[in-house]
CSV table of C-alpha atoms and ligand atoms in Angstrom, one decimal:
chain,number,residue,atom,x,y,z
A,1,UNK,CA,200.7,20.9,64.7
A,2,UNK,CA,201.6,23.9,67.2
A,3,UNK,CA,202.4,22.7,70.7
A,4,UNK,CA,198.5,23.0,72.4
A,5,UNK,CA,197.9,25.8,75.1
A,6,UNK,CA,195.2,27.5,76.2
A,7,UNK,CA,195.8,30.8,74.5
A,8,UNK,CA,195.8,28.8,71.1
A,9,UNK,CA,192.6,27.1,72.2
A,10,UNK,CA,191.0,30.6,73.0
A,11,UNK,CA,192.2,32.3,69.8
A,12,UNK,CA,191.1,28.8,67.8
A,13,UNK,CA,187.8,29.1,69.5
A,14,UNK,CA,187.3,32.8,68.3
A,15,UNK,CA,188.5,32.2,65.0
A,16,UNK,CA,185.4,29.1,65.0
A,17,UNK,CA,183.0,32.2,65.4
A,18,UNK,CA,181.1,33.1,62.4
A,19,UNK,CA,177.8,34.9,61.6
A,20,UNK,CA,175.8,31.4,61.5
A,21,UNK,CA,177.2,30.9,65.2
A,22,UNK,CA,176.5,34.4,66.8
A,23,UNK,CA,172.9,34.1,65.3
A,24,UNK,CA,172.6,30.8,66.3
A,25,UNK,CA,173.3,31.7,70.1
A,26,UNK,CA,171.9,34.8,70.1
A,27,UNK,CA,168.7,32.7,68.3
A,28,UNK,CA,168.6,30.5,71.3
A,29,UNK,CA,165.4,30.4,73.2
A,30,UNK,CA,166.8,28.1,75.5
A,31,UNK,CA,163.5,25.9,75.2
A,32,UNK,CA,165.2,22.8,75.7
A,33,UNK,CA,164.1,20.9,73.1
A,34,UNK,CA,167.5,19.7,71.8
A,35,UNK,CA,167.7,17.7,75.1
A,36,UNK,CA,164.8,15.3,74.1
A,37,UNK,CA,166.7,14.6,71.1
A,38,UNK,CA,169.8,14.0,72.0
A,39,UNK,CA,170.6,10.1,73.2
A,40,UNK,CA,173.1,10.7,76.1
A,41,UNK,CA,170.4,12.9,77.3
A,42,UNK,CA,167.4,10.7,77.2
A,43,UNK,CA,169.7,7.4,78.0
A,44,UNK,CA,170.9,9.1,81.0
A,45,UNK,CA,168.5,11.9,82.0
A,46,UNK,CA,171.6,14.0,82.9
A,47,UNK,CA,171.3,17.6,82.3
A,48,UNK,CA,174.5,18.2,81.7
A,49,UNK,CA,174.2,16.2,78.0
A,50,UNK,CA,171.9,19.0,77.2
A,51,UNK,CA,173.3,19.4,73.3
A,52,UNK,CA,173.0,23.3,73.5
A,53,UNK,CA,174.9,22.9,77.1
A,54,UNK,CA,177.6,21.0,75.6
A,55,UNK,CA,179.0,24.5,73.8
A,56,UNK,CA,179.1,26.4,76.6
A,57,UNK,CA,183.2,27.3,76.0
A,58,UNK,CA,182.2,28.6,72.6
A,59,UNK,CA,179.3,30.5,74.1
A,60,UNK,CA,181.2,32.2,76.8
A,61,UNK,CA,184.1,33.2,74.0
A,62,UNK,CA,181.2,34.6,72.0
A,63,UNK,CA,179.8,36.4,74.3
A,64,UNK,CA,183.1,38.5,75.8
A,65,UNK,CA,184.6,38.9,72.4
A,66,UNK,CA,181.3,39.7,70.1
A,67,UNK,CA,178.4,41.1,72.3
A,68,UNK,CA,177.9,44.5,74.0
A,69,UNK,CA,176.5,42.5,77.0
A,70,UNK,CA,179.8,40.3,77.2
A,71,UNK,CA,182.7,42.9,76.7
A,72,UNK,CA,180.6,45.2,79.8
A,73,UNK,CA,180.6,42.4,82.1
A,74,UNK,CA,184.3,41.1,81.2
A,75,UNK,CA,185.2,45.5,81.5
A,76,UNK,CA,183.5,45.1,85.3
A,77,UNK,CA,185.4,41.9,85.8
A,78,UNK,CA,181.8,39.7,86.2
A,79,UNK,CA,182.6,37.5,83.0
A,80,UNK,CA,183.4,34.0,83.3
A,81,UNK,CA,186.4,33.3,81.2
A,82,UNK,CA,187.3,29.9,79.7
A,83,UNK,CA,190.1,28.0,81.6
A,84,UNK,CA,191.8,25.2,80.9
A,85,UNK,CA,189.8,23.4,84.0
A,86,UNK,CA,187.0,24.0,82.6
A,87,UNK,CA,187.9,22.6,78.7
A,88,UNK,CA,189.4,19.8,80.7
A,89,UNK,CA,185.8,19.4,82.3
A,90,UNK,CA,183.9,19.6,79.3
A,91,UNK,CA,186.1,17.3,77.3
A,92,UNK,CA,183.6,14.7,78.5
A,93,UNK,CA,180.9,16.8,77.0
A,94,UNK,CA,182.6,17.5,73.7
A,95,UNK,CA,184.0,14.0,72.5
A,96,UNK,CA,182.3,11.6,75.2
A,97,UNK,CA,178.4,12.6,74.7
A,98,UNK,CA,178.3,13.9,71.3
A,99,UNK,CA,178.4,12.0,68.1
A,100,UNK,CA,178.1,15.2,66.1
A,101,UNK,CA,174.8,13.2,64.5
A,102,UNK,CA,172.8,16.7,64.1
A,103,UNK,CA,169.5,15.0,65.8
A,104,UNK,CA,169.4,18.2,67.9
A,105,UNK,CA,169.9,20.5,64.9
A,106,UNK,CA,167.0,18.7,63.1
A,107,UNK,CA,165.1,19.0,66.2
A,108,UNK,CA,165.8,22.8,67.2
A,109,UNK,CA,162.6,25.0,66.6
A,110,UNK,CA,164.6,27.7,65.9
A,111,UNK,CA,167.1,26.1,63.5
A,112,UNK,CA,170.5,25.9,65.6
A,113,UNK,CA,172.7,23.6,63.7
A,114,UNK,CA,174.5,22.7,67.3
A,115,UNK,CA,176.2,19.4,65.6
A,116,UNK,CA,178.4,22.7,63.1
A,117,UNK,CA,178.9,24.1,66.7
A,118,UNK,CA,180.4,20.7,68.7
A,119,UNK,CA,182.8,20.8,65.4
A,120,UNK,CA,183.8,24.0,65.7
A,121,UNK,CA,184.0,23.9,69.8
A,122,UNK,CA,186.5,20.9,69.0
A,123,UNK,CA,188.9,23.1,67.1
A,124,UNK,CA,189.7,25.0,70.4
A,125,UNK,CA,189.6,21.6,71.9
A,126,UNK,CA,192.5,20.2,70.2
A,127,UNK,CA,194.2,23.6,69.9
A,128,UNK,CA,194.2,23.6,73.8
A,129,UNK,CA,195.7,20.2,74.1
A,130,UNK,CA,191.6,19.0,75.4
A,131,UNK,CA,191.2,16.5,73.3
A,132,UNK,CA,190.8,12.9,74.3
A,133,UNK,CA,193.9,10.5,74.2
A,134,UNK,CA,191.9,7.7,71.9
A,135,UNK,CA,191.1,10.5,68.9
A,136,UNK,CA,194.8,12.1,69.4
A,137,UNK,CA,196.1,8.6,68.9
A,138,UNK,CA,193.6,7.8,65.7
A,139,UNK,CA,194.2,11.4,64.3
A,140,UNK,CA,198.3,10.8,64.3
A,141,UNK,CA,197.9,7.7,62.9
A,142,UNK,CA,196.1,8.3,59.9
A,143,UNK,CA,198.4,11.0,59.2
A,144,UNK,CA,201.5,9.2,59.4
A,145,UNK,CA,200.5,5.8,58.9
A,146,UNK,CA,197.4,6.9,56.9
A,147,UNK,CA,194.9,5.2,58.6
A,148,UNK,CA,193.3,5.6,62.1
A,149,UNK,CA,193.6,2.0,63.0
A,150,UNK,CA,197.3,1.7,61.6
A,151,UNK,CA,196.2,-0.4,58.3
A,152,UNK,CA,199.3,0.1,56.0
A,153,UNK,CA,199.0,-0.8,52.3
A,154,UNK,CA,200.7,-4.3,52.9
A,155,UNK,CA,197.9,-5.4,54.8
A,156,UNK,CA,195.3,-4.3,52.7
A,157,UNK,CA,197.7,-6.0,50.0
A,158,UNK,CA,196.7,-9.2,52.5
A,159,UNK,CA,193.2,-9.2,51.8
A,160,UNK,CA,193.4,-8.7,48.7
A,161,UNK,CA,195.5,-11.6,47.9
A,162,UNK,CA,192.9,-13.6,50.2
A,163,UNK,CA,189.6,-12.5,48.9
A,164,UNK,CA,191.1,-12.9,44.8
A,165,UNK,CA,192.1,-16.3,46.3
A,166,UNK,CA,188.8,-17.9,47.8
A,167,UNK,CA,186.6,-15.8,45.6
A,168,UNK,CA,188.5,-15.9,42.0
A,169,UNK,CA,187.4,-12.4,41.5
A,170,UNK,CA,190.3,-9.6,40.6
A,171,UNK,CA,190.4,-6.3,43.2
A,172,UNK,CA,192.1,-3.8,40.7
A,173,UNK,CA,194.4,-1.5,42.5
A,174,UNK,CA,196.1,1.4,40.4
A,175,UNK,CA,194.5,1.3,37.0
A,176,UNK,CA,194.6,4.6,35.7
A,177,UNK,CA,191.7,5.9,33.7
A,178,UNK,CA,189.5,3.6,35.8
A,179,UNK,CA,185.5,5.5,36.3
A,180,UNK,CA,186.4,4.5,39.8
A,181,UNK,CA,188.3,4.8,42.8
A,182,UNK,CA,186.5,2.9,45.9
A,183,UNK,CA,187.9,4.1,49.3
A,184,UNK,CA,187.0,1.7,52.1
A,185,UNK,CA,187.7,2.3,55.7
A,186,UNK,CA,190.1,0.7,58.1
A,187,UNK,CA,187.1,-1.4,59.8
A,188,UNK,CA,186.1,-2.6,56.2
A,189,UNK,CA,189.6,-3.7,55.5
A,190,UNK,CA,189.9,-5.5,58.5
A,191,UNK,CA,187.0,-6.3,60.1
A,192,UNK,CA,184.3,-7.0,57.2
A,193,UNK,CA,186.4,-8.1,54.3
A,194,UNK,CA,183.4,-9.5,53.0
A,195,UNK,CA,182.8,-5.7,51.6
A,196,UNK,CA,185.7,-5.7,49.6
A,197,UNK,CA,184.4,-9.2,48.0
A,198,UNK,CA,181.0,-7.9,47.2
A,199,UNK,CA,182.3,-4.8,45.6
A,200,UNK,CA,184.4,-6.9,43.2
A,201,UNK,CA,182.0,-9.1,42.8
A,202,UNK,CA,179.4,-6.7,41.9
A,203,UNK,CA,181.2,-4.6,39.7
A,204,UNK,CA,182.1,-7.6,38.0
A,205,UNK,CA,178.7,-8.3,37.0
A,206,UNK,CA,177.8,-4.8,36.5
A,207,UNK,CA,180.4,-3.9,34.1
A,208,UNK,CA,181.7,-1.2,36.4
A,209,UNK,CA,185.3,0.0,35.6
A,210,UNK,CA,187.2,0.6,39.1
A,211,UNK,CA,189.9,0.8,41.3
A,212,UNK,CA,191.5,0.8,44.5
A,213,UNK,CA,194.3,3.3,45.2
A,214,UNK,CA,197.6,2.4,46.6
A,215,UNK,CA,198.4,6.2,47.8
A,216,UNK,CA,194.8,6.5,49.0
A,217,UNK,CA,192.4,3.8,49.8
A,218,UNK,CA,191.5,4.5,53.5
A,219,UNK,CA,187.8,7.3,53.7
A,220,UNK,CA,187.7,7.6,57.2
A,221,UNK,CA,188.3,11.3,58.7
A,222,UNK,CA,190.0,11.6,61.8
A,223,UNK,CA,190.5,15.4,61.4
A,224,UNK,CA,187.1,15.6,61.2
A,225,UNK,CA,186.1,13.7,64.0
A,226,UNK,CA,189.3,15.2,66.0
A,227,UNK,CA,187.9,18.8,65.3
A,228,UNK,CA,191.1,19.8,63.4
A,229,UNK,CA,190.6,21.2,59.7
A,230,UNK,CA,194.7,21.2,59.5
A,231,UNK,CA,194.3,17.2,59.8
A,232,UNK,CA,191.1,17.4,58.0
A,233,UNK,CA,192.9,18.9,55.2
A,234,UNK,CA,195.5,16.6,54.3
A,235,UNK,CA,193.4,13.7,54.6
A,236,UNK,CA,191.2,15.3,52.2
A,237,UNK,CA,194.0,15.9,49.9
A,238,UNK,CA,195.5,13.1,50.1
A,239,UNK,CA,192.8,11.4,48.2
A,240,UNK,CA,192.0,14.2,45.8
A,241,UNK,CA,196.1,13.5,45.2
A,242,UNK,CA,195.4,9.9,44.3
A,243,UNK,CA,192.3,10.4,42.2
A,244,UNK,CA,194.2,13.0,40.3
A,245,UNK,CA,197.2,10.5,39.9
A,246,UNK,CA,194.9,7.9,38.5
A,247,UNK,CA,192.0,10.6,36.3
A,248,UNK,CA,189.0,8.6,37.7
A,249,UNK,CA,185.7,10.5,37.5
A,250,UNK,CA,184.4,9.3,40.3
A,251,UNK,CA,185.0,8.2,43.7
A,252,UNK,CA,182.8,5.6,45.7
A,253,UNK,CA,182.6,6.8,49.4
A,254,UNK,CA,182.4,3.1,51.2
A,255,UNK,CA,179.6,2.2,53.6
A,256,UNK,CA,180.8,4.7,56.4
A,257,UNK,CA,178.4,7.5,57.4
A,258,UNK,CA,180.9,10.2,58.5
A,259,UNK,CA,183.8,9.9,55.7
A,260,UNK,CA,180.8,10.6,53.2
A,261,UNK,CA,180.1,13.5,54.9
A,262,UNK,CA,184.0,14.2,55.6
A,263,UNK,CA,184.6,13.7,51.2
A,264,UNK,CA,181.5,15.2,49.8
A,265,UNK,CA,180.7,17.9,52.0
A,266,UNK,CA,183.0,19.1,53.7
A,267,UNK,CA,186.2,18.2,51.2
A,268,UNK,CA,186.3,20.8,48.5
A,269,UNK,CA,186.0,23.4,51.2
A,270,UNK,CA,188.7,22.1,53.0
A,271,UNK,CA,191.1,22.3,50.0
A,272,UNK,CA,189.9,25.3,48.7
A,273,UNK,CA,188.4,24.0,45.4
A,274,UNK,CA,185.8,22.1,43.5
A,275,UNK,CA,187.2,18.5,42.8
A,276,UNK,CA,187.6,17.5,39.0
A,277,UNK,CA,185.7,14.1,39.7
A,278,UNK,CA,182.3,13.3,41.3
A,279,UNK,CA,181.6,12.0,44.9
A,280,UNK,CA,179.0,9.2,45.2
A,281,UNK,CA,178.7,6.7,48.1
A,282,UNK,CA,178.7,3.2,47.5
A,283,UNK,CA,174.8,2.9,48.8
A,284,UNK,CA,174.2,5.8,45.8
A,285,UNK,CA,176.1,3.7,43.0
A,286,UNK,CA,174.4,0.8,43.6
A,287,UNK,CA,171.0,2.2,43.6
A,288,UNK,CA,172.2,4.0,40.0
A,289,UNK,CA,173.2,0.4,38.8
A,290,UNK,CA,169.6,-1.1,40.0
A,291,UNK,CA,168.1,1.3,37.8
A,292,UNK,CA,169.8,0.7,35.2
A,293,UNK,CA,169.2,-2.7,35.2
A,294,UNK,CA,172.9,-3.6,35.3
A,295,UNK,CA,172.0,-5.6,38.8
A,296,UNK,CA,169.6,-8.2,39.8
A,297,UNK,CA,168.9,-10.0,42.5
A,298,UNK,CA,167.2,-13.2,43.6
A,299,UNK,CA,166.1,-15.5,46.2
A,300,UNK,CA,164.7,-13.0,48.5
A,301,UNK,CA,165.2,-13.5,52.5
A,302,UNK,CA,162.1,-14.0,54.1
A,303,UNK,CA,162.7,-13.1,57.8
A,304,UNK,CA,161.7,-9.8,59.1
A,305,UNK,CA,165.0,-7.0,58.2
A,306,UNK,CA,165.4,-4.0,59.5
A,307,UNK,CA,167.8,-0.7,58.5
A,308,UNK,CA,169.5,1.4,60.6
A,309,UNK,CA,170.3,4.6,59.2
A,310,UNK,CA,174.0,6.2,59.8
A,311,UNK,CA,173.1,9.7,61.1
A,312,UNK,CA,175.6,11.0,58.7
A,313,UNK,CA,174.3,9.5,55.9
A,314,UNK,CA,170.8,10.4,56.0
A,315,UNK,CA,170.7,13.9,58.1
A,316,UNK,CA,173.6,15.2,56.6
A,317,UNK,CA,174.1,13.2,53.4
A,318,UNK,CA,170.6,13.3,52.5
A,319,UNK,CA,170.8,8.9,51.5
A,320,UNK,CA,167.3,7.9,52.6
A,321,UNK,CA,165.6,6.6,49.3
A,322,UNK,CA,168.2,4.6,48.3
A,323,UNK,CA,168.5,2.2,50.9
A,324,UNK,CA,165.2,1.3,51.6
A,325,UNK,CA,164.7,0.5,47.4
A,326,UNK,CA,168.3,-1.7,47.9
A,327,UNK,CA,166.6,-3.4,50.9
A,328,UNK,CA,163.4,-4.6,48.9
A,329,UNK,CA,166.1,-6.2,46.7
A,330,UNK,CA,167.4,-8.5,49.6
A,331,UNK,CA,164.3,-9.1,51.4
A,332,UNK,CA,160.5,-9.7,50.9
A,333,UNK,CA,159.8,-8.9,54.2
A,334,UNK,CA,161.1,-5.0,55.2
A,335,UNK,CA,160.7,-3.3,58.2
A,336,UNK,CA,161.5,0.4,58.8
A,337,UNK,CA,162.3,1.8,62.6
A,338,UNK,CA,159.9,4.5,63.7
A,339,UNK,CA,161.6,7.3,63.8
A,340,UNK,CA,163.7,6.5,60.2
A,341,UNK,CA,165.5,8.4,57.6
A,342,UNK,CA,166.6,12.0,59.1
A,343,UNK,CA,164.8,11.4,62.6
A,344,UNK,CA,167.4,8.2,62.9
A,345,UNK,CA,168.5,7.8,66.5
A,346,UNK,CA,172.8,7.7,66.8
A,347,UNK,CA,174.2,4.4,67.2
A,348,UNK,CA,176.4,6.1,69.9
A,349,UNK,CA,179.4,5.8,68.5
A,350,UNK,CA,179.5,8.0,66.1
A,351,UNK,CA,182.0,11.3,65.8
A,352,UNK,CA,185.1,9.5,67.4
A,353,UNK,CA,183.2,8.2,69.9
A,354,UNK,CA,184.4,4.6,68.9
A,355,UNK,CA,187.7,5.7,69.2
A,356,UNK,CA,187.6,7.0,72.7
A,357,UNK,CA,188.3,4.7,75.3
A,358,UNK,CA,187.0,7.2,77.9
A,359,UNK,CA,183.5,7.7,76.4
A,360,UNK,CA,183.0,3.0,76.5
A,361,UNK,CA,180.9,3.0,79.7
A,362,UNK,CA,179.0,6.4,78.4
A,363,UNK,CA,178.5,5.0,75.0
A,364,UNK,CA,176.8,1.7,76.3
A,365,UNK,CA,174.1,3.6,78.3
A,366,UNK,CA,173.1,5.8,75.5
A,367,UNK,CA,172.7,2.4,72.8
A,368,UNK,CA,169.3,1.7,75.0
A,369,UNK,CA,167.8,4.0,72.7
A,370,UNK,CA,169.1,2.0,69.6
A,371,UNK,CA,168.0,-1.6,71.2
A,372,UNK,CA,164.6,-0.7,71.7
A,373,UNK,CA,164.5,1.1,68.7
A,374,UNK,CA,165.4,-2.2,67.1
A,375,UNK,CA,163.4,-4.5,69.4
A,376,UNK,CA,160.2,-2.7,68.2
A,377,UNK,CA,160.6,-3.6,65.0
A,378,UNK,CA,160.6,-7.6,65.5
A,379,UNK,CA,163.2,-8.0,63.3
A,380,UNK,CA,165.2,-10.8,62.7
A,381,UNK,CA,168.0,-9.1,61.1
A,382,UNK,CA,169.7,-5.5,61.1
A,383,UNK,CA,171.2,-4.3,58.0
A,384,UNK,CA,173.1,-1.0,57.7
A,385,UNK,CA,176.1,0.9,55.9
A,386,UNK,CA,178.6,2.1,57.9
A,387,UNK,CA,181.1,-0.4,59.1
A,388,UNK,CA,181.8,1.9,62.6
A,389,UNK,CA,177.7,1.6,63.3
A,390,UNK,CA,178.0,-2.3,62.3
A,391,UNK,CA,180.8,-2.9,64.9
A,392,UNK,CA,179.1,-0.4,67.7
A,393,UNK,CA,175.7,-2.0,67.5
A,394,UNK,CA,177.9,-5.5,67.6
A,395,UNK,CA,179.1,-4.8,70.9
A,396,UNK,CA,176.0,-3.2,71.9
A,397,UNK,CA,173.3,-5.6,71.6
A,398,UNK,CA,176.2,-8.3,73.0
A,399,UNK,CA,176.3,-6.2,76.0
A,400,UNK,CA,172.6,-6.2,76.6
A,401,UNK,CA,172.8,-10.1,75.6
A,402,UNK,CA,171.0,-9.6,72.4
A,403,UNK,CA,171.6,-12.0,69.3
A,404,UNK,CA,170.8,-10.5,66.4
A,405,UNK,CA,172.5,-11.3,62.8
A,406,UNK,CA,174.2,-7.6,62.0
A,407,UNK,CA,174.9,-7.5,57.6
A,408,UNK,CA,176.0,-4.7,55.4
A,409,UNK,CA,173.8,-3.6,53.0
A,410,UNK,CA,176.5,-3.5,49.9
A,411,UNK,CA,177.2,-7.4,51.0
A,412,UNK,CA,174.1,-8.5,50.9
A,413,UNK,CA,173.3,-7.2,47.6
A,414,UNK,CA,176.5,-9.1,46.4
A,415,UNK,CA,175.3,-12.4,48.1
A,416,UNK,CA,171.7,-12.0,46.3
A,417,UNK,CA,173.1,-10.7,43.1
A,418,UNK,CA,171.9,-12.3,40.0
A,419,UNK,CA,175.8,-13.3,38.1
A,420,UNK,CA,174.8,-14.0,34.4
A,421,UNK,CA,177.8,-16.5,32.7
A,422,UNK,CA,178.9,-13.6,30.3
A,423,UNK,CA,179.3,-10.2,32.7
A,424,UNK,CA,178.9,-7.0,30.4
A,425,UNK,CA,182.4,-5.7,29.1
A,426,UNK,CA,183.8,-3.1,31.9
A,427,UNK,CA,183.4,0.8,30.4
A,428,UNK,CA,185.7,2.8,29.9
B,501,SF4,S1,166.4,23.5,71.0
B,501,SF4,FE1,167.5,25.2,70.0
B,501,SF4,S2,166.5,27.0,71.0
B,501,SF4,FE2,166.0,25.3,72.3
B,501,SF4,S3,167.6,25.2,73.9
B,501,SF4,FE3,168.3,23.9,72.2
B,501,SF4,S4,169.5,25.2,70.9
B,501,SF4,FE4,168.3,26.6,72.2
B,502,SF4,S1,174.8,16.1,67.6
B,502,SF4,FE1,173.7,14.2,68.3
B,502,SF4,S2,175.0,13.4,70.0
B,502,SF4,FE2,175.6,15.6,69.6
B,502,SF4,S3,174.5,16.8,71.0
B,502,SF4,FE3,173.3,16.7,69.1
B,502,SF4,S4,171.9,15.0,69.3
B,502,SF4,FE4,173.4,14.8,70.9
């Protein structure tokens, strides 16, 4: 990347400006409604986590560079411009408070999408040298190491040899001509192994012909989360590269809300192109399989469950149906949140939140809204499907000295799953 100033942040930020963000701020009736939705708002009752107050560096460079309004005031010297202080200021507003879950573009009566505006904002971020040290750090790692947490291929290699080990069950890695190619993410690989298991195991039983890839088996986006399309970019390609090496025709997006977005949405623009194999995320697949008949399940759980939506999966991704049908094949006794599906509330950590050290004490305050969201409920048990939400409601309910079991929903499908003595023959 070019060495980060505030020039290149200004020019980044204009570039960010396109006709959906000069309509959406001159569309801005500045009603205050994103507030209410917005969880470091209401957490905190702070008015500077107002979501449409959180773009205020892109406003001002819209305003002087695009309106009549703006270029008179900055021609009498009355303008505001955008210094580095201040991009240092909002950094905190930018990567600390905003998971870029889109509750406030949802909630917006006049249709702002301000969660396409944070990303955009974050582009001058990082092109001004603004962005925080925790996101730098994951962004350069998954770049040269190819994973934000540092996972290299020997130490997935690891858990593979473990899981094949205790389980029996083979974790394909390279077979060309494979359907599929599942990515996982860094926190899967290392933190909930048992994902990795269930996959195999499932597959097994389903007949599913699969793969890891050696060149490209970590989802997550740091480029995305960064608010760099240059980072973006390669990680993008660096899986279209590997999927292309080994002609699959699909690839499984793991339980992680944001690389689903990151893959599907957002990757063939990236690169330029459509990709020459489908996207589907794990939750998706699985709910295909059901259908199909190609997986039961048995001896239901009985205590009250509950599902917590990843915002990227359900507001952006549009994956609502599908879990709650996976969840009435684990449990007898489902409960949804009240505000489900695309109203979800964040976990907090979303967006490289998790990442940034800074944004800890922040984050903490603003996972009230999750535990009581949960507490209502009366659940026993929380299920979800991202891995970053798993670990950040973890730590969450532990620091309000909740205990609460905390599963995956891919897992607990594979620990129900009905494993006939003769699995179907894997297609081809
Ligand atoms: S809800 Fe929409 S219109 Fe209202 S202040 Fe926020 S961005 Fe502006
Ligand atoms: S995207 Fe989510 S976290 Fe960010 S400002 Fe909007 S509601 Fe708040």
């Amino acid at each position: 990347m070019s060495e980060a100033t505030l020039e290149r942040g200004i020019n980044a930020l204009k570039e960010q400006i396109d006709a959906p963000v000069a309509s959406f701020f001159s569309s801005c009736v500045s009603c205050g409604m994103c507030a209410e939705a917005c969880l470091f708002y209401t957490e905190t009752g702070d008015p500077k986590y107002t979501p449409i107050y959180k773009l205020e560096p892109l406003r001002r460079v819209w305003e002087q560079e695009y309106t009549l309004f703006g270029k008179v005031k900055k021609a009498l010297g009355l303008h505001k411009p955008v210094t580095d202080e201040m991009l240092e200021e909002w950094q905190e507003l930018l990567y600390d408070s905003c998971t870029m879950c889109a509750r406030c573009s949802m909630i917006c009566p006049v249709g702002n999408d301000i969660a396409y505006m944070i990303r955009k904002t974050r582009e001058g971020m990082v092109a001004s040298g603004n962005a925080p040290e925790g996101v730098k750090g994951a962004s350069v790692r998954a770049v040269t190491i190819g994973s934000p947490m540092g996972v290299k291929l020997n130490a997935l290699e690891a858990q593979i040899r473990h899981i094949e080990a205790d389980s029996g069950l083979k974790i394909p890695v390279d077979v060309e001509g494979a359907d599929y190619m599942a990515l996982l993410s860094s926190m899967e690989i290392m933190n909930f192994p048992e994902y990795l298991e269930g996959l195999a195991k499932i597959f097994k039983q389903a007949g599913v012909s699969w793969t890891l890839c050696s060149t490209a088996f970590e989802a997550t986006n740091s480029g995305i989360q960064i608010g760099s399309s240059d980072i973006a970019r390669t990680l993008v390609q660096r899986v279209v590269d590997g999927a292309e090496r080994l002609k699959v025709k699909y690839v499984i997006s793991p339980e992680c809300g944001h690389a689903y977005t990151a893959i599907r949405w957002e990757g063939p623009n990236l690169i330029g192109r459509p990709f020459p194999f489908r996207v589907v995320h794990i939750l998706e697949l699985l709910d295909e399989l059901r259908a199909a008949g190609r997986i039961k399940t048995k001896d239901l759980e009985t205590d009250t469950h509950t599902f917590h939506d990843p915002c990227s999966l359900v507001r952006k991704g549009g994956v609502i149906d599908e879990p709650r049908r996976l969840m009435d094949m684990v449990t007898s006794n489902f409960v949804d949140m009240k505000d489900r599906g695309k109203l979800a509330w964040c976990c907090g950590g979303g967006g490289g939140v998790s990442s940034n050290e800074d944004a800890d004490e922040l984050r903490i305050k603003a996972f009230k809204r999750k535990r009581d969201q949960i507490a209502e409920t009366g659940a026993d048990v929380l299920v979800t499907a991202c891995a970053n939400c798993r670990l950040v409601i973890e730590e969450g309910l532990e620091e309000y000295n909740i205990e609460m079991p905390i599963v995956g929903l891919s897992e607990m499908i594979a620990d129900h799953l009905v494993v006939d003595d003769e699995p179907e023959e894997a297609e081809k």
